[in-house]
CSV table of C-alpha atoms and ligand atoms in Angstrom, one decimal:
chain,number,residue,atom,x,y,z
A,1,MET,CA,65.6,-59.1,-57.0
A,2,SER,CA,63.7,-61.7,-55.2
A,3,VAL,CA,60.1,-63.1,-55.2
A,4,ILE,CA,58.3,-64.3,-52.6
A,5,VAL,CA,55.3,-67.3,-54.6
A,6,THR,CA,53.1,-68.7,-51.0
A,7,GLY,CA,51.3,-72.1,-51.8
A,8,ILE,CA,53.3,-74.2,-54.3
A,9,ASN,CA,52.0,-77.5,-53.4
A,10,GLY,CA,49.0,-75.8,-55.4
A,11,GLN,CA,48.1,-75.6,-58.5
A,12,ASP,CA,48.7,-71.6,-59.1
A,13,GLY,CA,51.8,-71.6,-56.4
A,14,TYR,CA,53.4,-74.2,-59.0
A,15,TYR,CA,52.6,-72.5,-62.2
A,16,MET,CA,53.3,-68.8,-61.0
A,17,CYS,CA,56.9,-70.5,-59.7
A,18,LYS,CA,56.7,-72.2,-62.9
A,19,TYR,CA,56.1,-68.8,-65.4
A,20,LEU,CA,58.7,-66.2,-63.2
A,21,LEU,CA,61.6,-68.8,-63.5
A,22,GLU,CA,60.6,-69.1,-67.4
A,23,HIS,CA,59.7,-65.3,-68.3
A,24,THR,CA,62.4,-63.7,-65.1
A,25,SER,CA,65.8,-63.9,-64.0
A,26,PHE,CA,64.3,-63.0,-60.4
A,27,MET,CA,65.3,-65.3,-56.9
A,28,ILE,CA,62.4,-67.2,-56.8
A,29,TYR,CA,61.4,-67.9,-53.1
A,30,GLY,CA,58.1,-70.6,-53.1
A,31,THR,CA,56.5,-71.6,-49.8
A,32,LEU,CA,54.4,-74.3,-48.2
A,33,ARG,CA,53.4,-75.1,-44.9
A,34,TYR,CA,55.7,-77.3,-42.3
A,35,ARG,CA,54.4,-80.7,-42.3
A,36,ALA,CA,56.8,-83.3,-40.3
A,37,THR,CA,54.7,-85.9,-42.1
A,38,LYS,CA,55.6,-85.2,-45.0
A,39,LEU,CA,58.9,-84.2,-46.2
A,40,THR,CA,59.4,-82.0,-49.3
A,41,ASN,CA,62.6,-80.4,-51.1
A,42,ALA,CA,63.1,-78.0,-54.0
A,43,LYS,CA,63.8,-81.1,-56.0
A,44,GLU,CA,60.1,-82.1,-56.2
A,45,TYR,CA,58.9,-78.7,-57.7
A,46,PHE,CA,62.0,-77.2,-59.9
A,47,PRO,CA,65.1,-79.8,-60.0
A,48,ASP,CA,68.4,-78.7,-59.7
A,49,ASN,CA,67.2,-74.6,-60.7
A,50,PRO,CA,69.4,-72.6,-58.8
A,51,ARG,CA,67.0,-69.8,-58.7
A,52,PHE,CA,64.3,-71.4,-56.6
A,53,THR,CA,64.6,-71.8,-53.1
A,54,MET,CA,61.9,-73.8,-51.1
A,55,LEU,CA,60.7,-72.5,-47.4
A,56,HIS,CA,58.3,-73.5,-44.6
A,57,LEU,CA,56.1,-70.6,-43.7
A,58,ASP,CA,52.4,-70.7,-42.5
A,59,ILE,CA,51.2,-67.2,-42.9
A,60,THR,CA,48.7,-67.5,-40.4
A,61,ASP,CA,51.7,-67.6,-38.0
A,62,ASN,CA,52.3,-63.8,-38.0
A,63,VAL,CA,56.2,-64.1,-36.5
A,64,ASN,CA,57.0,-66.8,-39.3
A,65,VAL,CA,55.9,-64.0,-42.2
A,66,LEU,CA,58.2,-61.4,-40.3
A,67,ASN,CA,60.8,-63.5,-39.8
A,68,ILE,CA,60.4,-64.5,-43.4
A,69,ILE,CA,59.8,-61.8,-44.9
A,70,LYS,CA,62.9,-59.8,-43.1
A,71,LYS,CA,64.8,-62.5,-44.3
A,72,VAL,CA,64.2,-62.3,-47.9
A,73,LYS,CA,63.1,-58.5,-48.6
A,74,PRO,CA,61.4,-59.8,-52.2
A,75,GLN,CA,60.0,-57.0,-54.7
A,76,TYR,CA,57.3,-59.3,-54.8
A,77,PHE,CA,55.1,-61.1,-52.9
A,78,ILE,CA,52.3,-63.5,-54.3
A,79,ASN,CA,49.7,-65.0,-52.0
A,80,PHE,CA,48.5,-68.2,-53.2
A,81,ALA,CA,48.1,-70.2,-49.6
A,82,ALA,CA,44.7,-70.2,-48.9
A,83,GLN,CA,42.0,-73.5,-47.4
A,84,SER,CA,40.7,-73.0,-51.4
A,85,PHE,CA,37.8,-75.3,-51.1
A,86,VAL,CA,34.6,-73.9,-51.2
A,87,GLY,CA,32.5,-77.3,-49.9
A,88,LYS,CA,35.1,-77.7,-47.0
A,89,SER,CA,33.9,-73.6,-45.6
A,90,TRP,CA,31.4,-74.8,-43.9
A,91,ASP,CA,33.3,-77.8,-42.4
A,92,ILE,CA,36.2,-75.4,-40.9
A,93,PRO,CA,34.8,-72.0,-41.1
A,94,HIS,CA,38.1,-71.2,-38.3
A,95,VAL,CA,40.6,-72.2,-40.5
A,96,THR,CA,38.7,-70.4,-43.7
A,97,TRP,CA,39.0,-67.4,-42.0
A,98,THR,CA,42.7,-67.5,-40.6
A,99,THR,CA,44.1,-68.6,-43.4
A,100,ASN,CA,42.5,-66.5,-46.3
A,101,THR,CA,41.8,-63.3,-44.2
A,102,MET,CA,44.2,-63.3,-41.1
A,103,GLY,CA,46.8,-64.5,-43.0
A,104,VAL,CA,46.8,-62.2,-45.6
A,105,ILE,CA,46.5,-59.0,-43.0
A,106,ASN,CA,49.6,-60.7,-41.4
A,107,ILE,CA,51.4,-61.0,-44.8
A,108,LEU,CA,49.9,-56.7,-45.2
A,109,ASP,CA,51.5,-55.9,-41.8
A,110,SER,CA,54.9,-57.7,-42.1
A,111,LEU,CA,55.4,-55.7,-45.7
A,112,LYS,CA,54.3,-52.8,-44.4
A,113,THR,CA,56.4,-52.3,-41.7
A,114,GLU,CA,60.1,-54.1,-43.3
A,115,CYS,CA,59.3,-54.0,-47.1
A,116,SER,CA,56.8,-51.3,-48.1
A,117,HIS,CA,58.1,-50.8,-51.4
A,118,CYS,CA,57.1,-54.9,-52.3
A,119,ARG,CA,54.1,-55.4,-54.7
A,120,PHE,CA,51.4,-57.9,-53.1
A,121,TYR,CA,49.0,-59.8,-55.2
A,122,ASN,CA,46.3,-61.8,-53.2
A,123,ALA,CA,44.5,-64.6,-55.4
A,124,GLY,CA,40.8,-63.2,-55.4
A,125,THR,CA,37.5,-65.6,-56.6
A,126,SER,CA,34.7,-65.3,-58.9
A,127,GLU,CA,33.0,-66.8,-55.7
A,128,GLU,CA,32.8,-63.5,-54.1
A,129,PHE,CA,30.1,-62.4,-56.4
A,130,GLY,CA,28.1,-65.4,-55.1
A,131,ASP,CA,24.8,-64.9,-55.6
A,132,VAL,CA,24.9,-62.7,-58.8
A,133,LEU,CA,22.9,-59.9,-59.8
A,134,TYR,CA,24.0,-60.0,-63.5
A,135,SER,CA,25.8,-62.0,-66.0
A,136,PRO,CA,28.4,-61.7,-66.9
A,137,GLN,CA,30.2,-60.2,-63.5
A,138,ASN,CA,32.2,-57.2,-64.0
A,139,GLU,CA,34.6,-55.4,-61.8
A,140,ASP,CA,31.6,-53.4,-60.5
A,141,HIS,CA,29.8,-56.4,-59.2
A,142,PRO,CA,28.5,-55.8,-55.7
A,143,LEU,CA,30.7,-58.9,-53.4
A,144,ARG,CA,27.6,-61.1,-52.1
A,145,PRO,CA,29.4,-64.1,-50.9
A,146,ARG,CA,27.7,-67.3,-50.2
A,147,SER,CA,30.0,-69.5,-48.2
A,148,PRO,CA,32.3,-69.0,-45.5
A,149,TYR,CA,35.1,-69.2,-48.3
A,150,ALA,CA,33.7,-66.6,-50.1
A,151,ALA,CA,33.1,-63.9,-47.4
A,152,SER,CA,37.1,-64.5,-46.1
A,153,LYS,CA,37.9,-63.9,-49.6
A,154,CYS,CA,35.5,-60.4,-49.5
A,155,ALA,CA,36.6,-59.6,-46.4
A,156,ALA,CA,40.1,-59.6,-47.7
A,157,ARG,CA,39.3,-57.5,-50.6
A,158,HIS,CA,38.4,-54.8,-47.9
A,159,ILE,CA,41.7,-55.5,-45.7
A,160,ILE,CA,43.8,-54.8,-49.2
A,161,ARG,CA,41.9,-51.5,-49.8
A,162,VAL,CA,42.3,-50.2,-47.1
A,163,TYR,CA,46.3,-51.4,-46.6
A,164,ARG,CA,46.6,-49.4,-50.0
A,165,GLU,CA,44.8,-46.4,-49.0
A,166,SER,CA,46.3,-45.7,-45.8
A,167,TYR,CA,49.8,-46.8,-46.7
A,168,GLY,CA,50.2,-46.5,-50.4
A,169,MET,CA,51.2,-50.0,-50.5
A,170,TYR,CA,50.6,-52.1,-53.9
A,171,ALA,CA,48.5,-54.0,-52.7
A,172,ILE,CA,45.7,-55.6,-54.8
A,173,GLN,CA,43.2,-58.7,-55.1
A,174,GLY,CA,42.1,-59.9,-58.8
A,175,TRP,CA,39.1,-61.9,-58.9
A,176,LEU,CA,39.7,-65.2,-60.7
A,177,PHE,CA,37.2,-66.8,-61.8
A,178,ASN,CA,37.7,-70.8,-62.1
A,179,HIS,CA,40.8,-72.0,-63.6
A,180,GLU,CA,41.7,-75.9,-64.0
A,181,SER,CA,44.3,-77.9,-64.7
A,182,ILE,CA,46.3,-81.4,-64.7
A,183,ARG,CA,47.6,-80.1,-61.4
A,184,ARG,CA,44.0,-79.4,-60.2
A,185,GLY,CA,43.2,-81.4,-56.8
A,186,LYS,CA,40.9,-84.3,-57.1
A,187,ASP,CA,38.3,-82.8,-54.9
A,188,PHE,CA,37.5,-80.2,-57.3
A,189,VAL,CA,34.8,-81.3,-59.9
A,190,THR,CA,36.8,-80.4,-62.7
A,191,ARG,CA,39.5,-82.7,-61.7
A,192,LYS,CA,37.1,-85.3,-59.8
A,193,ILE,CA,35.4,-85.5,-63.2
A,194,THR,CA,38.6,-86.0,-65.8
A,195,SER,CA,40.3,-88.6,-63.4
A,196,THR,CA,37.3,-90.6,-62.3
A,197,ILE,CA,36.7,-91.1,-65.9
A,198,ALA,CA,39.8,-91.7,-67.3
A,199,SER,CA,40.0,-95.0,-64.6
A,200,ILE,CA,36.4,-95.7,-65.5
A,201,LYS,CA,37.8,-95.4,-69.6
A,202,LYS,CA,40.3,-98.2,-68.7
A,203,ASN,CA,38.0,-100.5,-66.7
A,204,ILE,CA,36.1,-100.7,-70.0
A,205,GLU,CA,38.6,-101.5,-72.2
A,206,SER,CA,40.2,-104.0,-69.7
A,207,GLY,CA,36.5,-105.3,-69.4
A,208,GLU,CA,36.4,-105.1,-65.3
A,209,ARG,CA,33.5,-103.5,-63.5
A,210,PHE,CA,33.7,-100.0,-62.0
A,211,GLU,CA,31.9,-98.1,-59.1
A,212,PRO,CA,30.5,-94.9,-60.5
A,213,LEU,CA,30.8,-91.3,-60.5
A,214,GLU,CA,29.1,-89.4,-57.7
A,215,LEU,CA,28.8,-86.0,-58.6
A,216,GLY,CA,26.5,-83.2,-56.4
A,217,ASN,CA,24.8,-80.1,-58.4
A,218,MET,CA,24.9,-80.9,-62.1
A,219,ASN,CA,22.7,-77.1,-62.7
A,220,ALA,CA,26.1,-75.4,-61.6
A,221,LYS,CA,27.3,-73.5,-64.0
A,222,ARG,CA,31.2,-72.2,-63.9
A,223,ASP,CA,33.8,-70.3,-66.0
A,224,TRP,CA,36.4,-72.4,-66.8
A,225,GLY,CA,39.4,-71.5,-68.1
A,226,ASP,CA,42.8,-72.7,-67.9
A,227,ALA,CA,45.1,-72.2,-65.1
A,228,GLU,CA,48.5,-71.5,-66.7
A,229,ASP,CA,46.6,-68.7,-69.0
A,230,PHE,CA,45.7,-67.1,-66.0
A,231,ILE,CA,49.5,-67.0,-64.5
A,232,ASP,CA,50.2,-64.8,-67.4
A,233,GLY,CA,47.3,-61.8,-66.1
A,234,VAL,CA,48.5,-62.7,-62.6
A,235,TRP,CA,52.1,-61.2,-63.6
A,236,LYS,CA,50.4,-58.5,-65.7
A,237,MET,CA,48.3,-57.1,-62.3
A,238,LEU,CA,51.8,-56.6,-60.6
A,239,ASN,CA,53.4,-54.9,-62.7
A,240,GLN,CA,51.4,-51.9,-64.1
A,241,ASP,CA,51.8,-48.4,-63.5
A,242,THR,CA,50.6,-47.4,-60.3
A,243,PRO,CA,48.4,-46.4,-58.5
A,244,PRO,CA,47.0,-50.5,-59.2
A,245,SER,CA,43.8,-51.4,-60.5
A,246,GLU,CA,42.1,-54.9,-59.6
A,247,TYR,CA,40.9,-56.9,-62.9
A,248,ILE,CA,39.0,-60.2,-63.5
A,249,LEU,CA,40.5,-62.6,-65.2
A,250,SER,CA,37.9,-65.4,-66.6
A,251,SER,CA,37.2,-67.2,-70.0
A,252,GLY,CA,34.2,-65.1,-70.4
A,253,THR,CA,31.8,-68.6,-71.5
A,254,MET,CA,29.7,-70.4,-69.3
A,255,TYR,CA,29.1,-74.0,-68.8
A,256,SER,CA,27.5,-76.4,-66.2
A,257,VAL,CA,28.6,-79.2,-64.4
A,258,ARG,CA,26.8,-81.4,-66.6
A,259,ASP,CA,28.2,-80.2,-70.1
A,260,PHE,CA,31.4,-80.6,-68.5
A,261,LEU,CA,30.9,-84.5,-67.6
A,262,GLU,CA,29.3,-84.7,-71.2
A,263,GLU,CA,32.7,-83.1,-72.8
A,264,CYS,CA,34.7,-85.4,-70.9
A,265,LEU,CA,32.9,-88.6,-71.7
A,266,ARG,CA,33.1,-87.7,-75.5
A,267,VAL,CA,36.7,-87.3,-75.3
A,268,ALA,CA,37.2,-90.7,-73.9
A,269,ASP,CA,34.8,-92.1,-76.9
A,270,ILE,CA,32.5,-93.7,-74.1
A,271,GLN,CA,29.1,-94.6,-74.9
A,272,TRP,CA,26.5,-93.2,-72.5
A,273,SER,CA,22.9,-92.4,-72.4
A,274,ARG,CA,21.0,-90.2,-69.9
A,275,CYS,CA,18.2,-91.8,-67.9
A,276,ASP,CA,16.0,-89.5,-65.2
A,277,ASN,CA,17.9,-88.0,-62.1
A,278,ASP,CA,21.2,-87.5,-64.1
A,279,VAL,CA,22.3,-91.2,-64.4
A,280,TYR,CA,24.3,-92.0,-67.1
A,281,VAL,CA,24.9,-95.4,-68.1
A,282,HIS,CA,27.2,-97.2,-70.8
A,283,THR,CA,25.3,-98.2,-73.5
A,284,THR,CA,27.2,-101.3,-73.6
A,285,THR,CA,27.3,-102.9,-70.5
A,286,GLY,CA,24.6,-101.1,-68.9
A,287,GLU,CA,26.8,-99.9,-65.6
A,288,VAL,CA,26.3,-96.7,-64.4
A,289,ILE,CA,29.0,-94.2,-65.3
A,290,SER,CA,27.6,-91.5,-63.0
A,291,ARG,CA,25.0,-90.5,-60.4
A,292,VAL,CA,23.9,-87.4,-58.5
A,293,ASN,CA,24.8,-88.3,-54.4
A,294,SER,CA,22.9,-85.0,-52.5
A,295,ASP,CA,26.0,-85.6,-49.7
A,296,TYR,CA,28.2,-83.5,-52.6
A,297,TYR,CA,25.6,-80.4,-52.6
A,298,ARG,CA,26.3,-77.5,-50.8
A,299,LEU,CA,24.1,-75.6,-48.0
A,300,ALA,CA,24.2,-72.7,-50.2
A,301,ASP,CA,26.0,-73.0,-53.8
A,302,VAL,CA,26.4,-70.0,-56.1
A,303,ASN,CA,24.4,-71.4,-59.4
A,304,CYS,CA,26.2,-69.7,-62.0
A,305,LEU,CA,29.3,-67.7,-62.6
A,306,MET,CA,30.7,-65.8,-65.7
A,307,GLY,CA,32.8,-63.1,-65.5
A,308,ASN,CA,33.8,-60.2,-68.0
A,309,ASN,CA,37.3,-59.6,-69.0
A,310,LYS,CA,37.1,-56.8,-70.6
A,311,LYS,CA,38.6,-54.9,-68.4
A,312,ALA,CA,41.6,-56.9,-68.4
A,313,ARG,CA,42.1,-57.5,-72.0
A,314,LEU,CA,41.9,-53.7,-72.6
A,315,GLU,CA,44.3,-52.7,-69.8
A,316,LEU,CA,46.6,-55.9,-69.5
A,317,ASP,CA,46.4,-56.6,-73.4
A,318,TRP,CA,45.7,-59.9,-71.2
A,319,THR,CA,43.7,-62.5,-73.5
A,320,PRO,CA,42.9,-66.1,-72.6
A,321,LYS,CA,44.4,-68.8,-75.1
A,322,THR,CA,42.6,-72.2,-74.1
A,323,ASP,CA,38.7,-73.1,-75.2
A,324,PHE,CA,36.3,-75.1,-73.1
A,325,SER,CA,36.4,-78.5,-75.1
A,326,THR,CA,40.4,-77.7,-75.5
A,327,LEU,CA,40.9,-77.6,-71.6
A,328,VAL,CA,38.5,-80.9,-70.6
A,329,ARG,CA,40.1,-82.8,-73.7
A,330,LYS,CA,44.1,-81.4,-72.1
A,331,MET,CA,42.7,-82.8,-68.3
A,332,PHE,CA,41.3,-86.4,-69.3
A,333,GLU,CA,44.8,-87.2,-71.5
A,334,HIS,CA,46.6,-86.4,-68.7
A,335,ASP,CA,44.6,-88.3,-66.1
A,336,TYR,CA,44.6,-91.2,-69.0
A,337,LEU,CA,47.6,-91.9,-69.6
B,1,GDD,N1,33.8,-80.2,-55.8
B,1,GDD,C1,32.6,-80.9,-56.5
B,1,GDD,N2,32.4,-81.9,-56.4
B,1,GDD,N3,32.1,-79.3,-56.5
B,1,GDD,C2,31.0,-80.4,-57.2
B,1,GDD,C3,30.5,-81.5,-57.2
B,1,GDD,C4,31.0,-82.4,-56.7
B,1,GDD,O1,31.0,-83.6,-56.6
B,1,GDD,N4,29.3,-82.1,-57.7
B,1,GDD,C5,28.8,-80.7,-58.4
B,1,GDD,N5,29.6,-79.7,-57.7
B,1,GDD,C6,29.8,-78.5,-58.2
B,1,GDD,C7,29.4,-77.2,-57.5
B,1,GDD,O2,28.7,-77.3,-56.0
B,1,GDD,C8,30.3,-76.0,-57.0
B,1,GDD,O3,29.3,-75.2,-58.0
B,1,GDD,C9,30.6,-76.7,-58.9
B,1,GDD,O4,30.5,-77.8,-59.3
B,1,GDD,C10,32.1,-76.4,-58.6
B,1,GDD,O5,32.9,-76.6,-57.4
B,1,GDD,P1,34.3,-76.8,-57.6
B,1,GDD,O6,35.1,-78.0,-58.6
B,1,GDD,O7,35.0,-77.2,-56.2
B,1,GDD,O8,34.8,-75.1,-57.4
B,1,GDD,P2,34.1,-73.8,-56.6
B,1,GDD,O9,33.7,-73.6,-58.6
B,1,GDD,O10,33.5,-74.6,-55.9
B,1,GDD,O11,35.6,-73.2,-56.4
B,1,GDD,C11,36.8,-72.8,-57.3
B,1,GDD,O12,36.5,-71.9,-57.6
B,1,GDD,C12,36.5,-70.8,-57.4
B,1,GDD,C13,36.5,-70.0,-58.1
B,1,GDD,O13,35.5,-69.7,-58.7
B,1,GDD,C14,38.1,-73.1,-56.3
B,1,GDD,O14,39.1,-73.0,-56.8
B,1,GDD,C15,37.9,-72.2,-55.6
B,1,GDD,O15,39.3,-71.4,-54.8
B,1,GDD,C16,38.0,-70.4,-56.1
B,1,GDD,O16,38.0,-69.5,-55.8
């Protein structure tokens, strides 16, 4: 019995494999794209675990997808491989679409032909709700994407439903609101804040000068949860009685980028005052800790997202465990070590 998890070099792929190794007895095949410049091996991820195998897989190559599915014959296929950085998706719309939409078609079609009993999960996103009509968003909220990234995920959602309804496949895409951890990439705003503030804190303590943190839209509001809490919800979504439903996973709370920064400064115990235009100044030295740089603005941003997780709570018995302050503290303390 086996599970394929794609994108193990990303936060969610890694935590999914870890969860499955701890909670199931399946053989886990974790995949990532082949990169000649960076040699990786299974030991980097789960040293000496005989149930974990690392494979190279590029989901944009349908031959590669078909061959891996033929070889592994998985019971579950969990796809976290994606171009997942919203801001970058305007620069690379083709890569975004090819990976996030065409890649999903490649997987669906190979599963249909070679392994039609396999349960398939694709990573969906709150970004699909985009220009929201009401808050909190529930599963009935219309899809109103604002970025090439969000459009690609909406298209994937539609094609998954088509395969589910046409071929009777167990194929679903949950809506995951923002979820963070110590494995979050440093281009995403939460980890950018915690890692930069941690290094500023070290500089303050050693009396050295530092470069300020630079951020874009401080007013953007997000529903930030803990990635490890969400992985449990994904596995529950994959183990429903058939026919399966799709669910929102979210913390059900909403904070702005400004709130996140200020919470992080509190946790770091840095004394600050906020001046006009969101310039944050260190009270002792007068140095600028953080300021706005319009280079980080998006062509079209999603202003606020907050998920209604009632359906997942009731039907999947899923609850997020980590609150906002605990999440910020966990990430900052890891980066400060
Ligand atoms: N990345 C980044 N960098 N974002 C910034 C910055 C900055 O310097 N300053 C402000 N922001 C704002 C963005 O404009 C956005 O409104 C918000 O912070 C969150 O940005 P990200 O952390 O990049 O995440 P995201 O919400 O766009 O997307 C993430 O969550 C989605 C789930 O809703 C990604 O993980 C997506 O792949 C995921 O689907």
